[in-house]
PDB file of C-alpha atoms in Angstrom:
ATOM      1  CA  MET A 188      -6.695 -24.362   7.093  1.00 84.00           C
ATOM      2  CA  SER A 189      -6.377 -21.467   9.546  1.00 91.00           C
ATOM      3  CA  ARG A 190      -8.973 -18.737   9.908  1.00 93.00           C
ATOM      4  CA  ASN A 191      -6.697 -16.090   8.322  1.00 92.00           C
ATOM      5  CA  THR A 192      -6.061 -18.332   5.317  1.00 94.00           C
ATOM      6  CA  LYS A 193      -9.801 -18.807   4.795  1.00 95.00           C
ATOM      7  CA  ILE A 194     -10.449 -15.063   5.023  1.00 96.00           C
ATOM      8  CA  ASN A 195      -7.620 -14.302   2.576  1.00 94.00           C
ATOM      9  CA  ALA A 196      -8.931 -16.915   0.127  1.00 96.00           C
ATOM     10  CA  LEU A 197     -12.462 -15.470   0.303  1.00 96.00           C
ATOM     11  CA  LEU A 198     -11.151 -11.927  -0.253  1.00 96.00           C
ATOM     12  CA  LEU A 199      -9.093 -13.074  -3.235  1.00 96.00           C
ATOM     13  CA  LEU A 200     -12.136 -14.849  -4.674  1.00 97.00           C
ATOM     14  CA  ALA A 201     -14.264 -11.712  -4.207  1.00 97.00           C
ATOM     15  CA  VAL A 202     -11.691  -9.540  -6.005  1.00 95.00           C
ATOM     16  CA  ALA A 203     -11.458 -12.027  -8.870  1.00 95.00           C
ATOM     17  CA  ALA A 204     -15.272 -12.092  -9.134  1.00 94.00           C
ATOM     18  CA  LEU A 205     -15.403  -8.276  -9.260  1.00 91.00           C
ATOM     19  CA  ALA A 206     -12.891  -8.289 -12.102  1.00 87.00           C
ATOM     20  CA  VAL A 207     -14.382 -11.147 -14.146  1.00 89.00           C
ATOM     21  CA  LEU A 208     -18.161 -10.832 -13.682  1.00 89.00           C
ATOM     22  CA  PRO A 209     -18.642  -7.576 -15.649  1.00 81.00           C
ATOM     23  CA  LEU A 210     -16.825  -9.142 -18.593  1.00 80.00           C
ATOM     24  CA  ALA A 211     -18.605 -12.490 -18.336  1.00 83.00           C
ATOM     25  CA  LEU A 212     -22.073 -10.950 -17.994  1.00 84.00           C
ATOM     26  CA  GLY A 213     -21.516  -8.597 -20.923  1.00 78.00           C
ATOM     27  CA  LEU A 214     -22.150  -5.433 -18.956  1.00 75.00           C
ATOM     28  CA  GLY A 215     -21.551  -2.421 -21.134  1.00 70.00           C
ATOM     29  CA  ASP A 216     -21.998  -4.217 -24.473  1.00 73.00           C
ATOM     30  CA  HIS A 217     -24.613  -1.659 -25.512  1.00 72.00           C
ATOM     31  CA  LYS A 218     -22.091   1.209 -25.260  1.00 70.00           C
ATOM     32  CA  GLU A 219     -19.533   2.371 -27.794  1.00 70.00           C
ATOM     33  CA  GLU A 220     -16.798   2.354 -25.119  1.00 68.00           C
ATOM     34  CA  PRO A 221     -18.004  -0.113 -22.490  1.00 67.00           C
ATOM     35  CA  PHE A 222     -15.429   0.631 -19.822  1.00 67.00           C
ATOM     36  CA  ALA A 223     -14.865   4.362 -20.229  1.00 69.00           C
ATOM     37  CA  GLY A 224     -14.000   6.338 -17.120  1.00 71.00           C
ATOM     38  CA  ALA A 225     -16.420   8.349 -15.021  1.00 76.00           C
ATOM     39  CA  ASP A 226     -15.220  11.606 -16.593  1.00 75.00           C
ATOM     40  CA  ALA A 227     -16.265  10.461 -20.061  1.00 75.00           C
ATOM     41  CA  GLU A 228     -19.626   9.213 -18.730  1.00 80.00           C
ATOM     42  CA  ALA A 229     -20.278  12.564 -17.024  1.00 85.00           C
ATOM     43  CA  GLU A 230     -19.325  14.497 -20.155  1.00 82.00           C
ATOM     44  CA  THR A 231     -21.742  12.410 -22.233  1.00 82.00           C
ATOM     45  CA  ALA A 232     -24.579  12.887 -19.742  1.00 88.00           C
ATOM     46  CA  ILE A 233     -24.016  16.652 -19.522  1.00 90.00           C
ATOM     47  CA  THR A 234     -23.891  16.993 -23.311  1.00 88.00           C
ATOM     48  CA  GLU A 235     -27.222  15.125 -23.615  1.00 91.00           C
ATOM     49  CA  ILE A 236     -28.898  17.354 -21.028  1.00 93.00           C
ATOM     50  CA  GLU A 237     -27.363  20.689 -22.058  1.00 90.00           C
ATOM     51  CA  PRO A 238     -25.829  20.647 -25.584  1.00 88.00           C
ATOM     52  CA  ASP A 239     -24.520  24.242 -25.267  1.00 90.00           C
ATOM     53  CA  TYR A 240     -22.661  23.627 -21.995  1.00 88.00           C
ATOM     54  CA  GLU A 241     -19.188  25.200 -21.783  1.00 86.00           C
ATOM     55  CA  PRO A 242     -16.782  23.724 -19.191  1.00 83.00           C
ATOM     56  CA  TRP A 243     -15.331  26.204 -16.708  1.00 87.00           C
ATOM     57  CA  PHE A 244     -11.865  24.693 -16.815  1.00 85.00           C
ATOM     58  CA  SER A 245      -9.790  22.708 -19.261  1.00 85.00           C
ATOM     59  CA  PRO A 246      -7.268  20.004 -18.309  1.00 83.00           C
ATOM     60  CA  LEU A 247      -3.624  21.023 -17.870  1.00 90.00           C
ATOM     61  CA  TYR A 248      -2.491  17.999 -19.872  1.00 87.00           C
ATOM     62  CA  GLU A 249      -4.601  16.051 -22.348  1.00 86.00           C
ATOM     63  CA  PRO A 250      -3.072  12.619 -23.110  1.00 87.00           C
ATOM     64  CA  PRO A 251      -2.893  11.828 -26.827  1.00 89.00           C
ATOM     65  CA  SER A 252      -4.887   8.580 -26.493  1.00 85.00           C
ATOM     66  CA  GLY A 253      -6.875   6.461 -24.080  1.00 79.00           C
ATOM     67  CA  GLU A 254      -4.008   3.998 -23.793  1.00 85.00           C
ATOM     68  CA  VAL A 255      -1.614   6.697 -22.587  1.00 90.00           C
ATOM     69  CA  GLU A 256      -4.249   7.923 -20.142  1.00 84.00           C
ATOM     70  CA  SER A 257      -4.699   4.372 -18.806  1.00 85.00           C
ATOM     71  CA  ALA A 258      -0.934   3.918 -18.496  1.00 91.00           C
ATOM     72  CA  LEU A 259      -0.604   7.162 -16.536  1.00 93.00           C
ATOM     73  CA  PHE A 260      -3.450   6.110 -14.255  1.00 90.00           C
ATOM     74  CA  ALA A 261      -1.812   2.715 -13.674  1.00 94.00           C
ATOM     75  CA  LEU A 262       1.496   4.438 -12.905  1.00 96.00           C
ATOM     76  CA  GLN A 263      -0.254   6.716 -10.419  1.00 96.00           C
ATOM     77  CA  ALA A 264      -1.902   3.715  -8.740  1.00 96.00           C
ATOM     78  CA  ALA A 265       1.409   1.822  -8.580  1.00 97.00           C
ATOM     79  CA  LEU A 266       3.205   4.797  -7.031  1.00 98.00           C
ATOM     80  CA  GLY A 267       0.437   5.190  -4.460  1.00 97.00           C
ATOM     81  CA  ALA A 268       0.564   1.489  -3.606  1.00 97.00           C
ATOM     82  CA  GLY A 269       4.356   1.709  -3.267  1.00 97.00           C
ATOM     83  CA  VAL A 270       4.141   4.654  -0.886  1.00 97.00           C
ATOM     84  CA  LEU A 271       1.530   2.869   1.238  1.00 97.00           C
ATOM     85  CA  ALA A 272       3.526  -0.376   1.274  1.00 96.00           C
ATOM     86  CA  TYR A 273       6.670   1.522   2.305  1.00 97.00           C
ATOM     87  CA  TYR A 274       4.822   3.296   5.116  1.00 97.00           C
ATOM     88  CA  PHE A 275       3.237   0.126   6.512  1.00 96.00           C
ATOM     89  CA  GLY A 276       6.508  -1.810   6.186  1.00 96.00           C
ATOM     90  CA  LEU A 277       8.409   0.944   7.981  1.00 96.00           C
ATOM     91  CA  ARG A 278       5.799   1.027  10.720  1.00 95.00           C
ATOM     92  CA  ARG A 279       5.949  -2.735  11.176  1.00 94.00           C
ATOM     93  CA  GLY A 280       9.744  -2.724  11.223  1.00 94.00           C
ATOM     94  CA  ARG A 281       9.822  -0.022  13.878  1.00 94.00           C
ATOM     95  CA  ARG A 282       7.314  -1.932  15.969  1.00 92.00           C
ATOM     96  CA  GLN A 283       9.399  -5.105  15.698  1.00 92.00           C
ATOM     97  CA  GLY A 284      12.553  -3.156  16.587  1.00 92.00           C
ATOM     98  CA  GLU A 285      10.892  -1.670  19.650  1.00 91.00           C
ATOM     99  CA  ARG A 286       9.696  -5.111  20.682  1.00 90.00           C
ATOM    100  CA  ARG A 287      13.206  -6.555  20.329  1.00 90.00           C
ATOM    101  CA  ALA A 288      14.774  -3.629  22.169  1.00 89.00           C
ATOM    102  CA  GLY A 289      12.359  -4.060  25.055  1.00 85.00           C
ATOM    103  CA  ALA A 290      12.905  -7.828  25.311  1.00 75.00           C
ATOM    104  CA  PRO A 291      15.590  -9.177  27.682  1.00 70.00           C
ATOM    105  CA  ARG A 292      18.927  -9.848  25.990  1.00 61.00           C
ATOM    106  CA  GLU A 293      18.855 -13.583  26.746  1.00 58.00           C
ATOM    107  CA  ALA A 294      15.473 -13.945  25.058  1.00 54.00           C
ATOM    108  CA  GLN A 295      16.716 -12.644  21.722  1.00 55.00           C
ATOM    109  CA  PRO A 296      17.715 -15.348  19.235  1.00 62.00           C
ATOM    110  CA  GLY A 297      21.458 -15.740  18.783  1.00 61.00           C
ATOM    111  CA  ALA A 298      22.299 -13.459  21.716  1.00 58.00           C
ATOM    112  CA  ARG A 299      25.167 -14.371  24.030  1.00 60.00           C
ATOM    113  CA  PRO A 300      24.788 -13.552  27.686  1.00 56.00           C
ATOM    114  CA  GLU A 301      27.406 -10.991  28.690  1.00 57.00           C
ATOM    115  CA  ALA A 302      29.863 -11.936  31.393  1.00 52.00           C
ATOM    116  CA  GLY A 303      29.504  -9.859  34.526  1.00 51.00           C
ATOM    117  CA  PRO A 304      32.496  -8.489  36.416  1.00 53.00           C
ATOM    118  CA  GLU A 305      32.417 -11.362  38.902  1.00 52.00           C
ATOM    119  CA  GLU A 306      32.580 -13.933  36.108  1.00 51.00           C
ATOM    120  CA  ALA A 307      35.465 -12.130  34.404  1.00 51.00           C
ATOM    121  CA  GLY A 308      37.757 -12.707  37.348  1.00 52.00           C
ATOM    122  CA  GLY A 309      37.334  -9.492  39.277  1.00 50.00           C
ATOM    123  CA  THR A 310      35.008  -7.898  41.747  1.00 53.00           C
ATOM    124  CA  ALA A 311      32.353  -5.371  40.982  1.00 51.00           C
ATOM    125  CA  GLY A 312      34.585  -2.399  41.779  1.00 53.00           C
ATOM    126  CA  SER A 313      38.000  -3.651  40.623  1.00 50.00           C
ATOM    127  CA  THR A 314      39.648  -2.426  37.433  1.00 53.00           C
ATOM    128  CA  GLY A 315      42.382  -5.056  37.210  1.00 52.00           C
ATOM    129  CA  GLU A 316      45.651  -4.646  35.293  1.00 54.00           C
ATOM    130  CA  THR A 317      44.042  -3.263  32.121  1.00 56.00           C
ATOM    131  CA  GLY A 318      42.394  -0.330  33.837  1.00 55.00           C
ATOM    132  CA  ILE A 319      39.041  -1.360  32.358  1.00 60.00           C
ATOM    133  CA  ARG A 320      36.342  -2.027  34.855  1.00 57.00           C
ATOM    134  CA  GLY A 321      35.169  -5.642  34.817  1.00 55.00           C
ATOM    135  CA  ALA A 322      37.850  -6.868  32.391  1.00 49.00           C
TER     136      ALA A 322
END
């Protein structure tokens, strides 16, 4: 197994552990909504400290339920991941294109070496019957 494969496997295992351990250990069982977002946690803490607190701003759009809010958050995350993947893919493609453009023509896979004017039956300065140099 190569070094990169081992690192990728360890990273995948760490991500899986971060997703499964809170559920397996029962973290948040003492709460009414165990996996509520940070906004809800902050609102609860502020209300406990200062019951008469009035927020300065209100949200522009209040989703009708927690499920819709979660779906919108997942959509936002997917769009962000898509933009990042597009950017990194474009960058890699450009880098590969520059590398291929800088490589000699013979080194590229599937490339045919071009015939020079001497190989085509003429001299370097002759135009032949067609009027095309090197033909």
